[in-house]
Amino acid sequence: MSTLLPTSIVGSLPKPSWLSEPETLWSPWRLEGAELDEGRLDALHLAAAEQTLAGLDVISDGEQTRQHFVTTFIEHLSGVDFARRETVRIRDRYDASVPTVVGPVRRERPVFVDDAVSLRTRTDKPLKWALPGPMTMIDTLYDAHYGSREELAREFAALLNQEARELEAAGVDIIQFDEPAFNVFFDDVRDWGVEVLERAAEGLRAETVVHICYGYGIKANTDWKASLGTEWRQYEETFPLLRDSAIDTVSLESRGSHVPMELVELLRGKKVMLGAIDVADPRVETPEEVADTLRRALAFVDADRLCPSTNCGMAPLSRDVAQGKMRALAAGTALLRAELAGS
């Protein structure tokens, strides 16, 4: 897109209280049947309107029609038994009860395409849609069939590619793959993870993004971050690999983190979606703070390749806070645009 410093959220927004419990990550739905279908679309359209009013340049679905950023996609696949639960360690941080892969995984029908068609009618702005990445998908399941993380990831990549191509045909301009697992399983990322990610994005004309973060602002993640010391250098492992990949844009966490800004230099030549909004802190950033985060990044990425964003999703925050943070992102970016125009 031609806009300098195009702004967007990365993932989720809080859902309306009539749809699910406020300020609760992955909260159950409060509606059922046809009312739930209608309610999810209403929330989707409302999220788009809130992003537009906040002044964002790229509109996302805010994950309003899904409970979980990974398992909602998996729910639509055959070969996964949600009644058969196993406890696994998610990204080496916390235990969770997850469904089991019991046979060949297949995509029986589109998952988000109808939602994308509906959202496309509500805005003329560029649309971005997030899908779970293959490695993060296999980290959110118990595999009782394939016996190989790599083989299962390749199967998921093929299914994600089918979905991504149909989202593109529905009018989605940017396809984002969420891969927080890239910040943990470095050997797998190097050996096959980037290759499998490229398979998920194969043949797309839409811009492609990989989002790698330190997770939602929940206790399991904040506790892990507190153990990482004064510098978080995990991106150092993956950025050189992604710089040489076919993925167009790399999304990373910056604001409120201990990520050394100079690590962005490792992505030189790629577009960089930089998180200038801290989703683990309910305090709304000032526009000046947002502009300062972005300004510091310009030593390592050209302005025409910098895309301001949030660090991660904002589902656990209140709607007022999330709206304030979106406005701050837009206002801070506007300050920097004005500086660049003046220079």
mmCIF file of C-alpha atoms in Angstrom:
data_model
loop_
_atom_site.group_PDB
_atom_site.id
_atom_site.type_symbol
_atom_site.label_atom_id
_atom_site.label_comp_id
_atom_site.label_asym_id
_atom_site.label_seq_id
_atom_site.Cartn_x
_atom_site.Cartn_y
_atom_site.Cartn_z
ATOM 1 C CA MET A 1 0.000 0.000 0.000
ATOM 2 C CA SER A 2 1.126 3.566 -0.668
ATOM 3 C CA THR A 3 0.442 5.040 2.793
ATOM 4 C CA LEU A 4 3.629 5.897 4.673
ATOM 5 C CA LEU A 5 3.797 4.068 8.017
ATOM 6 C CA PRO A 6 0.514 2.120 7.602
ATOM 7 C CA THR A 7 -1.013 1.337 10.995
ATOM 8 C CA SER A 8 -2.856 -1.788 12.128
ATOM 9 C CA ILE A 9 -3.558 -3.972 15.101
ATOM 10 C CA VAL A 10 -1.810 -7.336 15.142
ATOM 11 C CA GLY A 11 -4.555 -9.664 16.334
ATOM 12 C CA SER A 12 -7.511 -9.664 18.674
ATOM 13 C CA LEU A 13 -9.671 -6.902 20.081
ATOM 14 C CA PRO A 14 -11.947 -7.202 23.136
ATOM 15 C CA LYS A 15 -15.337 -8.650 22.312
ATOM 16 C CA PRO A 16 -18.592 -6.893 23.276
ATOM 17 C CA SER A 17 -19.974 -8.019 26.652
ATOM 18 C CA TRP A 18 -23.121 -9.392 25.021
ATOM 19 C CA LEU A 19 -20.986 -11.811 22.983
ATOM 20 C CA SER A 20 -18.533 -13.137 25.616
ATOM 21 C CA GLU A 21 -17.238 -12.336 29.081
ATOM 22 C CA PRO A 22 -15.261 -9.077 29.048
ATOM 23 C CA GLU A 23 -11.515 -8.929 29.726
ATOM 24 C CA THR A 24 -11.204 -12.714 29.629
ATOM 25 C CA LEU A 25 -9.002 -14.447 27.100
ATOM 26 C CA TRP A 26 -10.746 -17.206 25.111
ATOM 27 C CA SER A 27 -14.037 -16.693 26.949
ATOM 28 C CA PRO A 28 -17.009 -18.932 26.004
ATOM 29 C CA TRP A 29 -19.768 -17.472 23.860
ATOM 30 C CA ARG A 30 -22.853 -16.038 25.555
ATOM 31 C CA LEU A 31 -25.082 -16.715 22.557
ATOM 32 C CA GLU A 32 -26.061 -19.869 20.687
ATOM 33 C CA GLY A 33 -27.206 -20.958 17.241
ATOM 34 C CA ALA A 34 -28.451 -18.305 14.843
ATOM 35 C CA GLU A 35 -28.125 -15.614 17.501
ATOM 36 C CA LEU A 36 -24.437 -16.455 17.862
ATOM 37 C CA ASP A 37 -23.902 -16.306 14.098
ATOM 38 C CA GLU A 38 -25.561 -12.893 13.948
ATOM 39 C CA GLY A 39 -23.770 -11.677 17.067
ATOM 40 C CA ARG A 40 -20.343 -12.606 15.764
ATOM 41 C CA LEU A 41 -20.929 -10.737 12.512
ATOM 42 C CA ASP A 42 -22.240 -7.719 14.428
ATOM 43 C CA ALA A 43 -19.080 -7.757 16.545
ATOM 44 C CA LEU A 44 -16.937 -8.098 13.440
ATOM 45 C CA HIS A 45 -18.522 -5.046 11.846
ATOM 46 C CA LEU A 46 -18.285 -3.107 15.109
ATOM 47 C CA ALA A 47 -14.572 -3.915 15.409
ATOM 48 C CA ALA A 48 -13.992 -2.633 11.889
ATOM 49 C CA ALA A 49 -15.843 0.591 12.693
ATOM 50 C CA GLU A 50 -13.803 1.087 15.882
ATOM 51 C CA GLN A 51 -10.540 0.656 13.983
ATOM 52 C CA THR A 52 -11.693 3.118 11.352
ATOM 53 C CA LEU A 53 -12.761 5.700 13.948
ATOM 54 C CA ALA A 54 -9.415 5.301 15.687
ATOM 55 C CA GLY A 55 -7.695 6.262 12.441
ATOM 56 C CA LEU A 56 -6.005 2.960 11.576
ATOM 57 C CA ASP A 57 -5.011 2.432 7.956
ATOM 58 C CA VAL A 58 -5.425 -1.349 7.726
ATOM 59 C CA ILE A 59 -8.551 -3.052 9.047
ATOM 60 C CA SER A 60 -8.451 -6.480 10.701
ATOM 61 C CA ASP A 61 -11.172 -8.802 11.934
ATOM 62 C CA GLY A 62 -10.045 -8.420 15.565
ATOM 63 C CA GLU A 63 -10.732 -12.170 15.931
ATOM 64 C CA GLN A 64 -14.353 -11.347 16.739
ATOM 65 C CA THR A 65 -15.741 -14.510 15.157
ATOM 66 C CA ARG A 66 -13.319 -16.897 16.896
ATOM 67 C CA GLN A 67 -12.767 -17.930 20.476
ATOM 68 C CA HIS A 68 -9.111 -18.859 20.114
ATOM 69 C CA PHE A 69 -6.562 -17.711 17.560
ATOM 70 C CA VAL A 70 -5.495 -21.298 16.823
ATOM 71 C CA THR A 71 -8.188 -23.797 17.791
ATOM 72 C CA THR A 72 -11.056 -22.062 15.962
ATOM 73 C CA PHE A 73 -9.331 -22.959 12.706
ATOM 74 C CA ILE A 74 -8.625 -26.490 13.923
ATOM 75 C CA GLU A 75 -12.293 -26.982 14.905
ATOM 76 C CA HIS A 76 -13.171 -26.957 11.211
ATOM 77 C CA LEU A 77 -10.730 -29.724 10.302
ATOM 78 C CA SER A 78 -11.371 -33.448 10.217
ATOM 79 C CA GLY A 79 -8.885 -35.764 11.889
ATOM 80 C CA VAL A 80 -8.929 -33.882 15.220
ATOM 81 C CA ASP A 81 -10.950 -35.171 18.169
ATOM 82 C CA PHE A 82 -11.936 -32.376 20.561
ATOM 83 C CA ALA A 83 -13.523 -34.836 22.993
ATOM 84 C CA ARG A 84 -10.242 -36.684 23.430
ATOM 85 C CA ARG A 85 -8.151 -34.299 25.537
ATOM 86 C CA GLU A 86 -4.518 -34.497 26.555
ATOM 87 C CA THR A 87 -2.398 -32.149 28.644
ATOM 88 C CA VAL A 88 0.594 -30.686 26.825
ATOM 89 C CA ARG A 89 3.167 -28.009 27.560
ATOM 90 C CA ILE A 90 2.353 -24.951 25.431
ATOM 91 C CA ARG A 91 5.525 -23.279 24.140
ATOM 92 C CA ASP A 92 7.407 -24.650 27.153
ATOM 93 C CA ARG A 93 5.546 -22.185 29.406
ATOM 94 C CA TYR A 94 2.276 -23.606 30.731
ATOM 95 C CA ASP A 95 0.182 -26.775 30.657
ATOM 96 C CA ALA A 96 -3.099 -26.890 28.779
ATOM 97 C CA SER A 97 -5.753 -29.461 27.896
ATOM 98 C CA VAL A 98 -5.799 -29.761 24.108
ATOM 99 C CA PRO A 99 -7.579 -31.844 21.449
ATOM 100 C CA THR A 100 -5.938 -34.869 19.832
ATOM 101 C CA VAL A 101 -4.993 -35.537 16.229
ATOM 102 C CA VAL A 102 -6.428 -39.009 15.572
ATOM 103 C CA GLY A 103 -6.208 -39.277 11.781
ATOM 104 C CA PRO A 104 -5.258 -37.433 8.592
ATOM 105 C CA VAL A 105 -6.115 -33.742 8.955
ATOM 106 C CA ARG A 106 -8.304 -32.319 6.199
ATOM 107 C CA ARG A 107 -10.029 -28.977 5.603
ATOM 108 C CA GLU A 108 -13.626 -29.842 4.785
ATOM 109 C CA ARG A 109 -14.779 -26.281 4.071
ATOM 110 C CA PRO A 110 -13.588 -22.660 4.328
ATOM 111 C CA VAL A 111 -13.237 -21.376 7.872
ATOM 112 C CA PHE A 112 -13.084 -17.566 7.746
ATOM 113 C CA VAL A 113 -13.925 -16.806 4.122
ATOM 114 C CA ASP A 114 -17.586 -15.877 4.702
ATOM 115 C CA ASP A 115 -16.500 -13.541 7.506
ATOM 116 C CA ALA A 116 -13.970 -11.916 5.187
ATOM 117 C CA VAL A 117 -16.594 -11.449 2.474
ATOM 118 C CA SER A 118 -18.868 -9.738 5.010
ATOM 119 C CA LEU A 119 -16.086 -7.494 6.320
ATOM 120 C CA ARG A 120 -15.009 -6.545 2.807
ATOM 121 C CA THR A 121 -18.427 -4.966 2.250
ATOM 122 C CA ARG A 122 -17.929 -2.705 5.299
ATOM 123 C CA THR A 123 -14.691 -0.924 4.371
ATOM 124 C CA ASP A 124 -12.686 0.278 1.392
ATOM 125 C CA LYS A 125 -9.476 0.158 3.411
ATOM 126 C CA PRO A 126 -6.953 -2.661 3.033
ATOM 127 C CA LEU A 127 -7.962 -5.816 4.930
ATOM 128 C CA LYS A 128 -5.594 -7.976 6.956
ATOM 129 C CA TRP A 129 -6.535 -11.440 8.160
ATOM 130 C CA ALA A 130 -4.560 -13.518 10.655
ATOM 131 C CA LEU A 131 -4.230 -17.293 10.485
ATOM 132 C CA PRO A 132 -2.369 -19.535 12.934
ATOM 133 C CA GLY A 133 1.054 -20.583 11.704
ATOM 134 C CA PRO A 134 1.819 -24.289 11.179
ATOM 135 C CA MET A 135 4.338 -24.586 14.019
ATOM 136 C CA THR A 136 2.047 -22.852 16.505
ATOM 137 C CA MET A 137 -0.794 -25.151 15.427
ATOM 138 C CA ILE A 138 1.162 -28.313 16.200
ATOM 139 C CA ASP A 139 2.169 -26.824 19.554
ATOM 140 C CA THR A 140 -1.533 -26.493 20.460
ATOM 141 C CA LEU A 141 -2.449 -30.164 19.905
ATOM 142 C CA TYR A 142 -1.600 -33.684 21.006
ATOM 143 C CA ASP A 143 -0.543 -35.800 18.028
ATOM 144 C CA ALA A 144 -1.598 -39.459 18.210
ATOM 145 C CA HIS A 145 -1.418 -40.091 14.455
ATOM 146 C CA TYR A 146 1.534 -38.581 12.576
ATOM 147 C CA GLY A 147 4.312 -39.065 15.104
ATOM 148 C CA SER A 148 6.303 -36.247 13.516
ATOM 149 C CA ARG A 149 6.021 -32.546 14.285
ATOM 150 C CA GLU A 150 7.406 -31.696 10.877
ATOM 151 C CA GLU A 151 5.019 -33.958 8.957
ATOM 152 C CA LEU A 152 1.977 -32.620 10.801
ATOM 153 C CA ALA A 153 3.157 -29.036 10.273
ATOM 154 C CA ARG A 154 3.465 -29.683 6.533
ATOM 155 C CA GLU A 155 -0.089 -31.000 6.447
ATOM 156 C CA PHE A 156 -1.312 -27.889 8.245
ATOM 157 C CA ALA A 157 0.657 -25.639 5.885
ATOM 158 C CA ALA A 158 -1.183 -27.105 2.902
ATOM 159 C CA LEU A 159 -4.552 -26.509 4.574
ATOM 160 C CA LEU A 160 -3.593 -22.967 5.563
ATOM 161 C CA ASN A 161 -2.570 -22.277 1.992
ATOM 162 C CA GLN A 162 -6.010 -23.343 0.777
ATOM 163 C CA GLU A 163 -7.657 -20.970 3.272
ATOM 164 C CA ALA A 164 -5.274 -18.114 2.488
ATOM 165 C CA ARG A 165 -5.892 -18.366 -1.251
ATOM 166 C CA GLU A 166 -9.660 -18.215 -0.689
ATOM 167 C CA LEU A 167 -9.298 -15.265 1.691
ATOM 168 C CA GLU A 168 -7.285 -13.482 -0.981
ATOM 169 C CA ALA A 169 -10.033 -14.195 -3.536
ATOM 170 C CA ALA A 170 -12.559 -12.753 -1.051
ATOM 171 C CA GLY A 171 -10.733 -9.418 -1.039
ATOM 172 C CA VAL A 172 -8.193 -9.760 1.767
ATOM 173 C CA ASP A 173 -5.061 -7.743 0.975
ATOM 174 C CA ILE A 174 -2.705 -8.970 3.710
ATOM 175 C CA ILE A 175 -2.442 -12.509 5.095
ATOM 176 C CA GLN A 176 -0.745 -12.791 8.482
ATOM 177 C CA PHE A 177 0.517 -16.045 9.975
ATOM 178 C CA ASP A 178 0.821 -16.019 13.786
ATOM 179 C CA GLU A 179 3.929 -17.953 14.865
ATOM 180 C CA PRO A 180 4.764 -17.246 18.524
ATOM 181 C CA ALA A 181 6.292 -20.738 18.542
ATOM 182 C CA PHE A 182 9.125 -19.263 16.440
ATOM 183 C CA ASN A 183 10.339 -17.593 19.642
ATOM 184 C CA VAL A 184 10.816 -20.948 21.376
ATOM 185 C CA PHE A 185 11.677 -23.861 19.059
ATOM 186 C CA PHE A 186 14.736 -22.451 17.351
ATOM 187 C CA ASP A 187 16.122 -25.739 16.010
ATOM 188 C CA ASP A 188 12.808 -26.570 14.349
ATOM 189 C CA VAL A 189 12.539 -23.059 12.920
ATOM 190 C CA ARG A 190 15.957 -23.446 11.328
ATOM 191 C CA ASP A 191 15.528 -27.039 10.152
ATOM 192 C CA TRP A 192 12.041 -26.851 8.648
ATOM 193 C CA GLY A 193 9.893 -24.123 10.225
ATOM 194 C CA VAL A 194 10.601 -21.311 7.776
ATOM 195 C CA GLU A 195 10.254 -23.659 4.814
ATOM 196 C CA VAL A 196 6.880 -24.878 6.066
ATOM 197 C CA LEU A 197 5.741 -21.296 6.676
ATOM 198 C CA GLU A 198 6.641 -20.450 3.089
ATOM 199 C CA ARG A 199 4.521 -23.403 1.974
ATOM 200 C CA ALA A 200 1.528 -21.898 3.788
ATOM 201 C CA ALA A 201 2.081 -18.642 1.863
ATOM 202 C CA GLU A 202 2.909 -20.236 -1.484
ATOM 203 C CA GLY A 203 1.384 -18.623 -4.571
ATOM 204 C CA LEU A 204 -0.270 -15.705 -2.765
ATOM 205 C CA ARG A 205 -0.399 -12.310 -4.438
ATOM 206 C CA ALA A 206 -1.543 -10.754 -1.160
ATOM 207 C CA GLU A 207 1.147 -9.337 1.097
ATOM 208 C CA THR A 208 2.299 -11.930 3.634
ATOM 209 C CA VAL A 209 3.229 -11.320 7.275
ATOM 210 C CA VAL A 210 4.647 -13.537 9.987
ATOM 211 C CA HIS A 211 3.876 -12.353 13.517
ATOM 212 C CA ILE A 212 6.318 -13.502 16.208
ATOM 213 C CA CYS A 213 5.664 -12.206 19.696
ATOM 214 C CA TYR A 214 6.175 -12.964 23.364
ATOM 215 C CA GLY A 215 2.463 -13.631 23.785
ATOM 216 C CA TYR A 216 -0.649 -12.117 25.276
ATOM 217 C CA GLY A 217 -0.397 -10.125 28.478
ATOM 218 C CA ILE A 218 -1.445 -13.108 30.616
ATOM 219 C CA LYS A 219 0.394 -14.319 33.731
ATOM 220 C CA ALA A 220 2.046 -17.327 32.088
ATOM 221 C CA ASN A 221 3.601 -15.062 29.495
ATOM 222 C CA THR A 222 4.519 -12.185 31.780
ATOM 223 C CA ASP A 223 6.153 -14.624 34.203
ATOM 224 C CA TRP A 224 8.182 -16.078 31.331
ATOM 225 C CA LYS A 225 9.219 -12.612 30.206
ATOM 226 C CA ALA A 226 10.370 -11.801 33.715
ATOM 227 C CA SER A 227 12.759 -14.767 33.495
ATOM 228 C CA LEU A 228 14.414 -13.564 30.290
ATOM 229 C CA GLY A 229 16.703 -10.989 31.866
ATOM 230 C CA THR A 230 17.447 -7.438 30.817
ATOM 231 C CA GLU A 231 17.723 -8.225 27.094
ATOM 232 C CA TRP A 232 15.344 -10.390 25.061
ATOM 233 C CA ARG A 233 17.368 -11.623 22.094
ATOM 234 C CA GLN A 234 15.185 -14.513 20.874
ATOM 235 C CA TYR A 235 14.551 -12.699 17.578
ATOM 236 C CA GLU A 236 18.276 -12.960 16.880
ATOM 237 C CA GLU A 237 17.735 -16.649 16.130
ATOM 238 C CA THR A 238 14.950 -16.239 13.582
ATOM 239 C CA PHE A 239 15.318 -12.847 11.897
ATOM 240 C CA PRO A 240 18.246 -13.790 9.619
ATOM 241 C CA LEU A 241 16.271 -16.813 8.409
ATOM 242 C CA LEU A 242 13.145 -14.738 7.772
ATOM 243 C CA ARG A 243 15.126 -12.006 6.031
ATOM 244 C CA ASP A 244 16.059 -14.597 3.415
ATOM 245 C CA SER A 245 12.551 -16.059 3.189
ATOM 246 C CA ALA A 246 9.707 -15.370 0.769
ATOM 247 C CA ILE A 247 7.567 -13.758 3.517
ATOM 248 C CA ASP A 248 7.096 -10.025 2.865
ATOM 249 C CA THR A 249 6.774 -8.612 6.391
ATOM 250 C CA VAL A 250 7.965 -9.613 9.860
ATOM 251 C CA SER A 251 5.943 -8.505 12.897
ATOM 252 C CA LEU A 252 7.655 -8.141 16.258
ATOM 253 C CA GLU A 253 7.056 -6.926 19.789
ATOM 254 C CA SER A 254 8.856 -3.738 20.848
ATOM 255 C CA ARG A 255 7.021 -1.338 23.170
ATOM 256 C CA GLY A 256 7.450 -2.194 26.847
ATOM 257 C CA SER A 257 9.791 -5.068 26.041
ATOM 258 C CA HIS A 258 13.498 -5.689 26.503
ATOM 259 C CA VAL A 259 14.060 -6.409 22.824
ATOM 260 C CA PRO A 260 17.153 -4.468 21.675
ATOM 261 C CA MET A 261 15.984 -2.248 18.840
ATOM 262 C CA GLU A 262 19.154 -2.976 16.875
ATOM 263 C CA LEU A 263 17.852 -6.503 16.210
ATOM 264 C CA VAL A 264 15.561 -4.923 13.612
ATOM 265 C CA GLU A 265 18.708 -4.452 11.502
ATOM 266 C CA LEU A 266 18.713 -8.227 10.998
ATOM 267 C CA LEU A 267 15.586 -7.776 8.839
ATOM 268 C CA ARG A 268 17.081 -5.122 6.557
ATOM 269 C CA GLY A 269 15.249 -5.282 3.235
ATOM 270 C CA LYS A 270 12.017 -6.683 4.680
ATOM 271 C CA LYS A 271 8.972 -4.756 5.766
ATOM 272 C CA VAL A 272 8.845 -4.543 9.549
ATOM 273 C CA MET A 273 5.591 -4.432 11.506
ATOM 274 C CA LEU A 274 6.760 -2.919 14.785
ATOM 275 C CA GLY A 275 4.733 -3.246 17.972
ATOM 276 C CA ALA A 276 4.536 0.251 19.444
ATOM 277 C CA ILE A 277 1.658 -0.568 21.820
ATOM 278 C CA ASP A 278 2.164 -2.694 24.954
ATOM 279 C CA VAL A 279 -0.757 -5.128 25.303
ATOM 280 C CA ALA A 280 0.361 -6.277 28.773
ATOM 281 C CA ASP A 281 -0.134 -2.810 30.303
ATOM 282 C CA PRO A 282 -3.614 -1.251 30.635
ATOM 283 C CA ARG A 283 -2.132 2.236 30.611
ATOM 284 C CA VAL A 284 -2.763 3.929 27.277
ATOM 285 C CA GLU A 285 0.407 5.167 25.646
ATOM 286 C CA THR A 286 0.711 8.823 24.700
ATOM 287 C CA PRO A 287 1.126 9.676 21.021
ATOM 288 C CA GLU A 288 4.608 10.964 21.860
ATOM 289 C CA GLU A 289 5.584 7.581 23.348
ATOM 290 C CA VAL A 290 4.357 5.798 20.232
ATOM 291 C CA ALA A 291 6.250 8.194 17.991
ATOM 292 C CA ASP A 292 9.419 7.725 20.049
ATOM 293 C CA THR A 293 9.268 3.923 19.695
ATOM 294 C CA LEU A 294 8.837 4.215 15.951
ATOM 295 C CA ARG A 295 11.457 6.941 15.638
ATOM 296 C CA ARG A 296 14.096 4.755 17.273
ATOM 297 C CA ALA A 297 13.348 1.980 14.799
ATOM 298 C CA LEU A 298 14.160 4.225 11.830
ATOM 299 C CA ALA A 299 17.872 3.745 12.489
ATOM 300 C CA PHE A 300 17.393 0.121 11.410
ATOM 301 C CA VAL A 301 14.504 0.105 8.917
ATOM 302 C CA ASP A 302 13.623 2.570 6.162
ATOM 303 C CA ALA A 303 10.459 4.598 6.762
ATOM 304 C CA ASP A 304 8.775 3.208 3.652
ATOM 305 C CA ARG A 305 9.155 -0.306 5.082
ATOM 306 C CA LEU A 306 7.982 0.402 8.639
ATOM 307 C CA CYS A 307 4.415 -0.587 9.616
ATOM 308 C CA PRO A 308 3.354 0.569 13.127
ATOM 309 C CA SER A 309 1.233 -1.908 15.067
ATOM 310 C CA THR A 310 0.412 -3.324 18.484
ATOM 311 C CA ASN A 311 2.659 -5.902 20.147
ATOM 312 C CA CYS A 312 0.027 -8.651 20.069
ATOM 313 C CA GLY A 313 -3.726 -9.043 20.593
ATOM 314 C CA MET A 314 -5.758 -6.932 23.006
ATOM 315 C CA ALA A 315 -8.591 -9.342 23.866
ATOM 316 C CA PRO A 316 -7.880 -9.379 27.654
ATOM 317 C CA LEU A 317 -8.086 -5.572 27.892
ATOM 318 C CA SER A 318 -11.212 -3.476 28.363
ATOM 319 C CA ARG A 319 -12.770 -2.045 25.222
ATOM 320 C CA ASP A 320 -12.095 1.516 26.395
ATOM 321 C CA VAL A 321 -8.411 0.756 26.875
ATOM 322 C CA ALA A 322 -8.132 -1.007 23.512
ATOM 323 C CA GLN A 323 -9.833 1.884 21.743
ATOM 324 C CA GLY A 324 -7.522 4.342 23.479
ATOM 325 C CA LYS A 325 -4.470 2.350 22.446
ATOM 326 C CA MET A 326 -5.612 2.258 18.824
ATOM 327 C CA ARG A 327 -6.105 6.024 18.839
ATOM 328 C CA ALA A 328 -2.659 6.473 20.393
ATOM 329 C CA LEU A 329 -1.111 4.288 17.693
ATOM 330 C CA ALA A 330 -2.717 6.381 14.956
ATOM 331 C CA ALA A 331 -1.902 9.704 16.616
ATOM 332 C CA GLY A 332 1.719 8.798 17.363
ATOM 333 C CA THR A 333 2.226 7.611 13.811
ATOM 334 C CA ALA A 334 0.768 10.874 12.533
ATOM 335 C CA LEU A 335 3.346 12.792 14.589
ATOM 336 C CA LEU A 336 6.183 10.861 12.976
ATOM 337 C CA ARG A 337 4.708 11.240 9.497
ATOM 338 C CA ALA A 338 4.618 15.001 10.011
ATOM 339 C CA GLU A 339 8.271 14.983 11.139
ATOM 340 C CA LEU A 340 9.306 12.984 8.087
ATOM 341 C CA ALA A 341 7.348 15.280 5.770
ATOM 342 C CA GLY A 342 9.024 18.306 7.316
ATOM 343 C CA SER A 343 12.493 16.847 6.889
#
